[in-house]
Coordinates of C-alpha atoms and ligand atoms in Angstrom, one line a residue:
M602 CA 61.8 -24.0 -4.2
Q603 CA 64.4 -22.7 -1.7
A604 CA 67.1 -25.4 -0.9
I605 CA 67.3 -26.2 2.8
F606 CA 70.8 -24.9 3.0
E607 CA 69.5 -21.4 2.0
N608 CA 67.4 -21.2 5.2
F609 CA 68.1 -18.6 7.8
G610 CA 67.2 -19.3 11.5
I611 CA 67.4 -17.5 14.8
Y612 CA 68.3 -19.5 17.9
A613 CA 67.6 -17.8 21.3
H614 CA 69.2 -19.3 24.3
V615 CA 67.1 -18.8 27.4
P616 CA 69.7 -19.6 30.1
F617 CA 67.4 -20.1 33.2
C618 CA 66.8 -23.4 35.0
S619 CA 65.2 -23.5 38.5
K620 CA 66.9 -26.7 39.4
P621 CA 70.0 -27.5 37.3
C622 CA 70.3 -31.2 36.3
G623 CA 73.5 -33.0 37.3
Y624 CA 74.3 -34.2 33.8
C625 CA 73.7 -31.0 31.8
R626 CA 76.5 -29.2 29.9
F627 CA 74.4 -26.3 28.6
Y628 CA 75.0 -22.8 30.0
K629 CA 72.4 -22.0 32.6
L630 CA 71.8 -20.1 35.8
R631 CA 69.1 -20.0 38.5
P632 CA 66.7 -17.2 37.6
K633 CA 66.1 -14.1 39.7
P634 CA 63.2 -11.9 38.5
E635 CA 65.6 -9.0 37.8
D636 CA 67.9 -11.3 35.7
I637 CA 65.0 -12.2 33.4
A638 CA 64.0 -8.6 32.9
E639 CA 67.7 -7.8 32.1
Y640 CA 67.9 -10.7 29.8
V641 CA 64.9 -9.7 27.7
R642 CA 66.2 -6.1 27.5
V643 CA 69.6 -7.2 26.3
C644 CA 68.1 -9.6 23.8
A645 CA 66.3 -6.7 22.2
A646 CA 69.6 -4.8 21.9
E647 CA 71.3 -7.9 20.5
A648 CA 68.5 -8.4 17.9
G649 CA 69.1 -4.8 16.8
S650 CA 72.8 -5.4 16.5
L651 CA 72.2 -8.6 14.5
A652 CA 69.9 -6.7 12.1
R653 CA 72.7 -4.1 11.6
E654 CA 75.0 -7.0 10.8
G655 CA 72.7 -8.1 8.0
V656 CA 70.5 -10.8 9.6
P657 CA 67.3 -10.7 7.5
E658 CA 64.0 -9.8 9.2
K659 CA 62.2 -12.5 7.2
I660 CA 63.7 -15.7 8.5
D661 CA 62.7 -19.4 8.0
T662 CA 62.9 -20.7 11.5
M663 CA 63.2 -19.6 15.1
F664 CA 64.1 -21.9 18.0
W665 CA 64.0 -20.9 21.7
G666 CA 66.1 -23.4 23.7
G667 CA 68.0 -23.4 26.9
G668 CA 68.1 -23.6 29.7
T669 CA 64.3 -23.6 30.2
P670 CA 62.4 -21.1 28.1
S671 CA 59.2 -22.2 29.9
S672 CA 60.7 -20.9 33.2
L673 CA 59.6 -17.5 32.0
S674 CA 56.2 -16.2 33.1
E675 CA 53.5 -15.5 30.5
G676 CA 54.3 -11.8 30.6
E677 CA 58.1 -12.5 30.2
I678 CA 57.4 -14.8 27.2
E679 CA 55.4 -12.1 25.5
R680 CA 58.2 -9.5 26.2
L681 CA 60.9 -11.8 24.8
A682 CA 58.8 -12.3 21.7
E683 CA 58.5 -8.5 21.4
A684 CA 62.3 -8.2 21.9
L685 CA 62.9 -10.5 19.0
G686 CA 59.9 -9.4 17.1
R687 CA 61.8 -7.8 14.2
F688 CA 62.6 -11.4 13.1
R689 CA 59.6 -13.2 11.6
P690 CA 59.9 -17.0 11.1
S691 CA 57.8 -18.0 8.1
R692 CA 58.2 -21.8 8.4
E693 CA 58.7 -23.0 12.0
W694 CA 59.0 -21.6 15.5
T695 CA 60.0 -24.1 18.2
V696 CA 60.1 -23.5 21.9
E697 CA 61.5 -26.0 24.4
V698 CA 59.2 -26.6 27.4
S699 CA 59.9 -28.4 30.7
P700 CA 57.1 -30.4 32.3
S701 CA 57.9 -28.7 35.7
S702 CA 57.1 -25.2 34.3
A703 CA 54.5 -25.9 31.6
S704 CA 51.1 -24.5 32.3
R705 CA 48.0 -24.2 30.2
G706 CA 48.4 -20.4 30.3
K707 CA 52.0 -20.4 29.1
L708 CA 51.2 -22.8 26.2
E709 CA 48.2 -20.7 25.2
T710 CA 50.5 -17.7 25.3
L711 CA 53.1 -19.4 23.1
R712 CA 50.4 -20.4 20.6
R713 CA 49.0 -16.8 20.5
I714 CA 52.4 -15.2 19.8
G715 CA 52.9 -17.5 16.8
V716 CA 54.9 -20.5 18.1
T717 CA 54.2 -23.5 15.9
R718 CA 56.1 -26.3 17.5
I719 CA 56.7 -27.5 21.1
S720 CA 59.6 -29.7 22.2
L721 CA 58.8 -31.1 25.7
G722 CA 61.7 -32.4 27.8
V723 CA 60.0 -35.5 29.2
Q724 CA 63.3 -37.5 29.4
S725 CA 61.5 -40.6 30.9
F726 CA 58.0 -41.7 32.0
D727 CA 59.6 -43.7 34.8
E728 CA 59.8 -41.9 38.2
G729 CA 62.9 -43.9 39.2
V730 CA 64.8 -42.9 36.0
L731 CA 63.7 -39.3 36.5
R732 CA 65.2 -39.3 40.0
S733 CA 68.4 -41.0 38.8
L734 CA 68.7 -38.1 36.2
G735 CA 68.1 -35.6 39.0
R736 CA 65.2 -34.0 37.0
A737 CA 62.9 -31.5 38.7
H738 CA 59.7 -32.8 37.3
T739 CA 57.4 -35.7 38.2
L740 CA 55.4 -38.1 36.0
N741 CA 52.2 -36.4 37.0
E742 CA 53.6 -33.0 35.8
T743 CA 54.6 -34.7 32.5
L744 CA 51.2 -36.0 31.9
K745 CA 49.6 -32.7 32.6
A746 CA 52.1 -30.9 30.3
I747 CA 51.3 -33.3 27.5
D748 CA 47.6 -32.6 27.9
A749 CA 48.3 -28.8 28.0
V750 CA 50.3 -28.9 24.8
A751 CA 47.6 -30.9 22.9
E752 CA 44.8 -28.7 24.3
A753 CA 46.6 -25.5 23.3
G754 CA 46.4 -26.9 19.7
F755 CA 50.0 -27.7 18.8
E756 CA 50.1 -30.2 16.1
N757 CA 53.9 -30.1 15.8
F758 CA 54.8 -31.6 19.1
S759 CA 58.1 -33.4 20.0
I760 CA 59.0 -35.3 23.1
D761 CA 62.7 -35.7 24.3
L762 CA 63.7 -38.9 25.9
I763 CA 67.1 -39.9 27.4
F764 CA 68.7 -43.3 27.7
G765 CA 71.7 -44.3 29.6
A766 CA 70.7 -43.3 33.2
K767 CA 72.3 -45.3 35.9
G768 CA 70.2 -48.3 36.7
Q769 CA 67.8 -47.8 33.7
T770 CA 66.8 -51.2 32.3
E771 CA 66.1 -52.1 28.6
S772 CA 62.4 -52.8 29.5
Q773 CA 62.1 -49.3 31.1
W774 CA 63.6 -47.9 27.9
R775 CA 61.2 -49.8 25.6
A776 CA 58.3 -48.7 27.8
D777 CA 59.4 -45.1 27.5
L778 CA 59.6 -45.3 23.7
R779 CA 56.2 -46.9 23.5
R780 CA 54.6 -44.5 25.8
A781 CA 56.0 -41.5 24.0
A782 CA 54.7 -42.9 20.7
E783 CA 51.2 -43.1 22.2
C784 CA 51.2 -39.4 22.9
P785 CA 49.8 -36.9 20.4
V786 CA 53.3 -36.2 19.0
N787 CA 54.8 -36.2 15.5
H788 CA 58.5 -36.2 16.6
I789 CA 60.6 -38.1 19.2
S790 CA 64.2 -37.3 20.1
A791 CA 66.1 -40.1 21.8
Y792 CA 69.3 -38.8 23.3
C793 CA 72.1 -40.7 25.0
L794 CA 73.0 -39.3 28.4
E795 CA 76.5 -38.2 28.2
F796 CA 78.2 -38.7 31.6
E797 CA 80.7 -36.1 32.4
S798 CA 83.3 -36.5 35.1
G799 CA 82.6 -34.2 38.1
T800 CA 78.8 -34.1 37.6
S801 CA 76.5 -35.5 40.2
C802 CA 75.4 -38.4 38.1
C803 CA 78.7 -40.0 37.4
G804 CA 80.9 -39.6 40.4
G805 CA 83.0 -42.8 40.9
I806 CA 82.7 -44.3 37.4
T807 CA 85.7 -46.5 36.7
G808 CA 87.4 -47.6 33.4
A809 CA 85.7 -51.0 33.5
E810 CA 82.3 -49.4 34.2
E811 CA 82.9 -47.0 31.4
I812 CA 83.4 -49.8 28.9
E813 CA 80.3 -51.6 30.1
K814 CA 78.3 -48.4 30.0
R815 CA 79.3 -47.7 26.4
A816 CA 78.2 -51.2 25.3
R817 CA 74.9 -50.8 27.1
E818 CA 74.3 -47.4 25.4
G819 CA 74.8 -49.1 22.1
D820 CA 72.1 -51.7 23.0
F821 CA 69.7 -48.9 24.0
F822 CA 70.4 -47.0 20.8
E823 CA 69.6 -50.1 18.8
I824 CA 66.4 -50.6 20.7
A825 CA 65.3 -47.1 19.7
M826 CA 66.3 -47.7 16.0
D827 CA 64.1 -50.9 16.0
E828 CA 61.2 -49.8 18.2
L829 CA 60.4 -46.3 16.9
P830 CA 60.1 -47.1 13.2
A831 CA 57.8 -49.9 14.1
L832 CA 55.7 -47.4 15.9
G833 CA 55.5 -45.1 12.9
F834 CA 58.5 -42.8 13.6
R835 CA 61.2 -42.8 10.9
Q836 CA 64.7 -42.2 12.0
Y837 CA 66.0 -39.1 10.1
E838 CA 69.0 -38.3 12.2
I839 CA 71.1 -40.1 14.8
S840 CA 68.9 -39.1 17.7
N841 CA 65.7 -37.9 15.9
Y842 CA 62.6 -39.7 14.7
A843 CA 59.5 -38.2 13.0
R844 CA 56.2 -39.1 11.5
E845 CA 55.8 -38.0 7.9
G846 CA 56.5 -34.2 7.7
G847 CA 57.3 -33.9 11.4
E848 CA 61.0 -33.3 11.1
C849 CA 62.5 -30.3 12.9
L850 CA 63.3 -27.8 10.1
H851 CA 65.5 -25.6 12.3
N852 CA 67.8 -28.5 13.2
L853 CA 67.7 -29.9 9.6
S854 CA 68.9 -26.5 8.4
T855 CA 71.8 -26.6 10.9
W856 CA 72.9 -30.1 9.8
H857 CA 72.8 -28.8 6.2
M858 CA 75.1 -26.0 7.2
A859 CA 72.6 -23.2 6.5
Q860 CA 72.8 -19.9 8.3
W861 CA 71.6 -19.0 11.8
A862 CA 72.1 -16.2 14.3
G863 CA 72.3 -16.8 18.0
V864 CA 70.8 -14.6 20.7
G865 CA 71.7 -14.9 24.4
P866 CA 74.7 -16.1 26.4
S867 CA 76.5 -19.1 24.9
A868 CA 74.4 -19.0 21.7
A869 CA 76.3 -19.9 18.5
S870 CA 75.9 -18.2 15.1
Q871 CA 76.9 -19.0 11.6
F872 CA 76.3 -16.4 9.0
G873 CA 78.0 -13.9 6.7
G874 CA 81.0 -16.2 6.3
Y875 CA 81.8 -16.5 10.1
R876 CA 81.0 -19.0 12.9
R877 CA 81.1 -17.7 16.4
R878 CA 79.7 -18.2 19.9
N879 CA 78.5 -15.7 22.5
A880 CA 80.3 -15.7 25.8
P881 CA 78.8 -18.4 28.0
N882 CA 78.5 -16.0 30.9
F883 CA 75.5 -13.7 31.5
E884 CA 77.5 -10.7 32.7
K885 CA 80.1 -10.9 29.9
W886 CA 77.3 -11.3 27.3
K887 CA 75.3 -8.4 28.7
L888 CA 78.4 -6.0 29.0
G889 CA 79.5 -6.9 25.5
I890 CA 76.1 -6.0 24.0
E891 CA 75.7 -2.9 26.1
N892 CA 79.1 -1.5 25.2
S893 CA 78.7 -2.4 21.5
A894 CA 81.7 -4.7 22.0
P895 CA 81.5 -8.1 20.5
A896 CA 79.5 -10.4 22.8
Y897 CA 81.0 -13.4 21.1
E898 CA 84.3 -15.3 21.3
D899 CA 85.9 -17.9 19.0
A900 CA 84.9 -16.2 15.8
V901 CA 86.1 -18.3 12.9
K902 CA 86.2 -17.2 9.3
L903 CA 84.6 -19.9 7.1
D904 CA 86.3 -21.0 3.9
D905 CA 85.2 -23.7 1.5
D906 CA 87.4 -26.3 3.2
E907 CA 85.9 -25.6 6.7
M908 CA 82.3 -25.6 5.3
F909 CA 82.7 -28.7 3.2
S910 CA 84.1 -30.6 6.2
S911 CA 81.3 -29.4 8.5
A912 CA 78.6 -30.2 5.9
L913 CA 80.1 -33.7 5.5
I914 CA 80.4 -34.5 9.2
F915 CA 77.0 -33.0 10.2
G916 CA 75.3 -34.2 7.0
L917 CA 76.3 -37.8 7.8
R918 CA 74.3 -37.5 11.0
M919 CA 71.2 -37.6 8.8
N920 CA 69.9 -40.9 7.5
E921 CA 69.8 -39.6 4.0
G922 CA 73.5 -38.7 4.3
V923 CA 75.1 -36.2 1.9
D924 CA 75.2 -35.7 -1.8
L925 CA 78.9 -35.0 -2.6
S926 CA 78.1 -33.4 -5.9
V927 CA 75.9 -30.8 -4.1
L928 CA 78.7 -30.1 -1.6
R929 CA 81.3 -29.8 -4.3
A930 CA 79.0 -27.2 -6.1
R931 CA 78.4 -25.3 -2.9
F932 CA 82.1 -25.2 -1.8
P933 CA 84.0 -25.3 -5.1
K934 CA 87.4 -24.4 -3.6
A935 CA 87.3 -27.2 -1.0
D936 CA 90.0 -29.9 -1.3
C937 CA 87.4 -32.8 -1.5
G938 CA 90.1 -35.3 -2.6
R939 CA 91.5 -35.4 0.9
Y940 CA 88.6 -37.5 2.2
G941 CA 88.9 -40.3 -0.4
E942 CA 91.1 -42.6 1.6
S943 CA 89.1 -42.2 4.8
I944 CA 85.9 -42.8 2.9
K945 CA 87.3 -46.0 1.4
F946 CA 88.6 -47.2 4.8
L947 CA 85.2 -46.6 6.5
E948 CA 83.4 -48.3 3.6
G949 CA 85.6 -51.3 4.1
L950 CA 84.7 -51.4 7.7
G951 CA 81.0 -51.4 6.8
L952 CA 80.4 -48.0 8.5
L953 CA 79.8 -45.9 5.4
E954 CA 78.0 -46.7 2.1
A955 CA 78.2 -44.9 -1.2
L956 CA 75.7 -44.9 -4.0
K957 CA 77.0 -42.8 -6.8
D958 CA 77.6 -39.4 -5.2
R959 CA 75.5 -40.0 -2.1
L960 CA 77.3 -41.0 1.0
R961 CA 75.6 -42.2 4.2
L962 CA 76.3 -44.0 7.4
T963 CA 75.2 -47.7 7.6
R964 CA 73.3 -48.9 10.7
A965 CA 76.6 -49.9 12.2
G966 CA 78.1 -46.5 11.3
R967 CA 75.3 -44.7 13.1
L968 CA 76.3 -46.5 16.3
V969 CA 79.8 -45.0 16.1
A970 CA 79.1 -41.7 14.3
D971 CA 81.5 -39.7 16.5
S972 CA 84.4 -42.1 15.6
V973 CA 83.5 -41.9 11.9
A974 CA 83.6 -38.1 12.2
V975 CA 87.1 -38.3 13.8
E976 CA 88.4 -40.5 11.0
L977 CA 87.1 -38.0 8.4
L978 CA 88.5 -34.9 10.1
Ligands
LIG878 S1 66.5 -28.3 32.6 FE1 67.6 -28.8 30.7 S2 69.0 -27.0 30.4 FE2 68.3 -27.0 32.6 S3 69.9 -28.1 33.7 FE3 68.3 -29.6 33.2 S4 69.0 -30.5 31.2 FE4 70.1 -28.6 31.5

C-alpha cells in the first residue's frame, strides 16, 4: 500500500470573499464577475504549466480552499473543475463552503463533478459570536447549509468552529461543540482565533489583555480536547477531530510532508525538490502565468535537513506523532543528532514523550505546540 508521504495533492486557492472577515490572514479580494472568469482562465493555464513541470495527472487528493470557493456560481464551479480537469483525484476531493453562499444547487453541482468532501465554515452556532467575528452569515443560513450538504449526499462532511472571539464564554463554546457533533458530520475542526494587530477584531488589545486572552484560549482548547472525544470525535491533530475514517487525507498528507502543487494566487507548492508560494496578488499571479514567468516567489530548494525538520515539526502536530526511524530512512543525509538535546529538554518539561523511535506531544505539549516547534528549530 502507498505510504501517505507518497501522496500527491492539488490545492486550488479561490481568492474571493464577498465580505472579508476582520480576523482573516488569507489572501482574498471582493469578487467582480470579470475577475472570476479571468481567474478560471488563468487557473487552466497554470494547470497546464504544472503538468509540464511534472505534476502527475493521477493525483490522490484535491482541495479547493480560500477565500470562499462557494462564492462561485454553479456555472463557474463547473468551469473551474474543467480548468483543473487534467488532474484526477483518486482518494479525496474537498471543497470549502461558506454558509452564506451555500445553495442546494451549488452542492448538487459539487457532488456531480466528483467532489467527495465538504468543509463548512460554520465558526459558531451563536449569533452573538458570529457578529463578534464579523462573519457574513447567520445561524439560519448555517442550518440551511447543513441540510443542503446532507441532502446532496456528502458523507464526508466537516464543520469548522472557532474559539477565542471577544466575549465568547466557555458555555457558548461547549454548546458549539455539542451542536456540531449532533450534525451529520464525521469531522470537526476547532481553530483558535488568532488576533492580529490592526484587524477590526482586536483594536486596542493591551499587554495584560493579551496574557489573559492566551490563558483563556488554553482553557477553550482543553474543553475541545475533553468534549469532542466524549462525543465520538478523536483528536488526530492539534485542531482536528474525526470519527473513525473521517480524517482529512489532504491535510494529513501535508503534515506528513508529501507533495502538493498549488494553483491560484498565494497557493503554496511542495514538489520536485522545491517549496514555493505563488504571489499573493491576483494581478502579479495572472501576469506571471500569462507571460510564462514564474508566478511564484520564495522558492526554496529542499534538502534532507529541511525536509527532516519540517516533517518533525508538522508531524508532531498529529496525535500519533512521528516515527524517527521512518524520517531517518526518508531523509538519510539529515543531521538528526542536532535535535537530541532539545528533545531531552522537552521530555523533561513533560511536553514530549518518546516510545522507542516514536515521538509525540503530550497533552500539555499540544497546548504549546508552537513553542515546542520553536525549541526544535
Ligand atoms: S470568509 Fe474565510 S477566507 Fe474569507 S475573509 Fe472570512 S475567514 Fe477569510
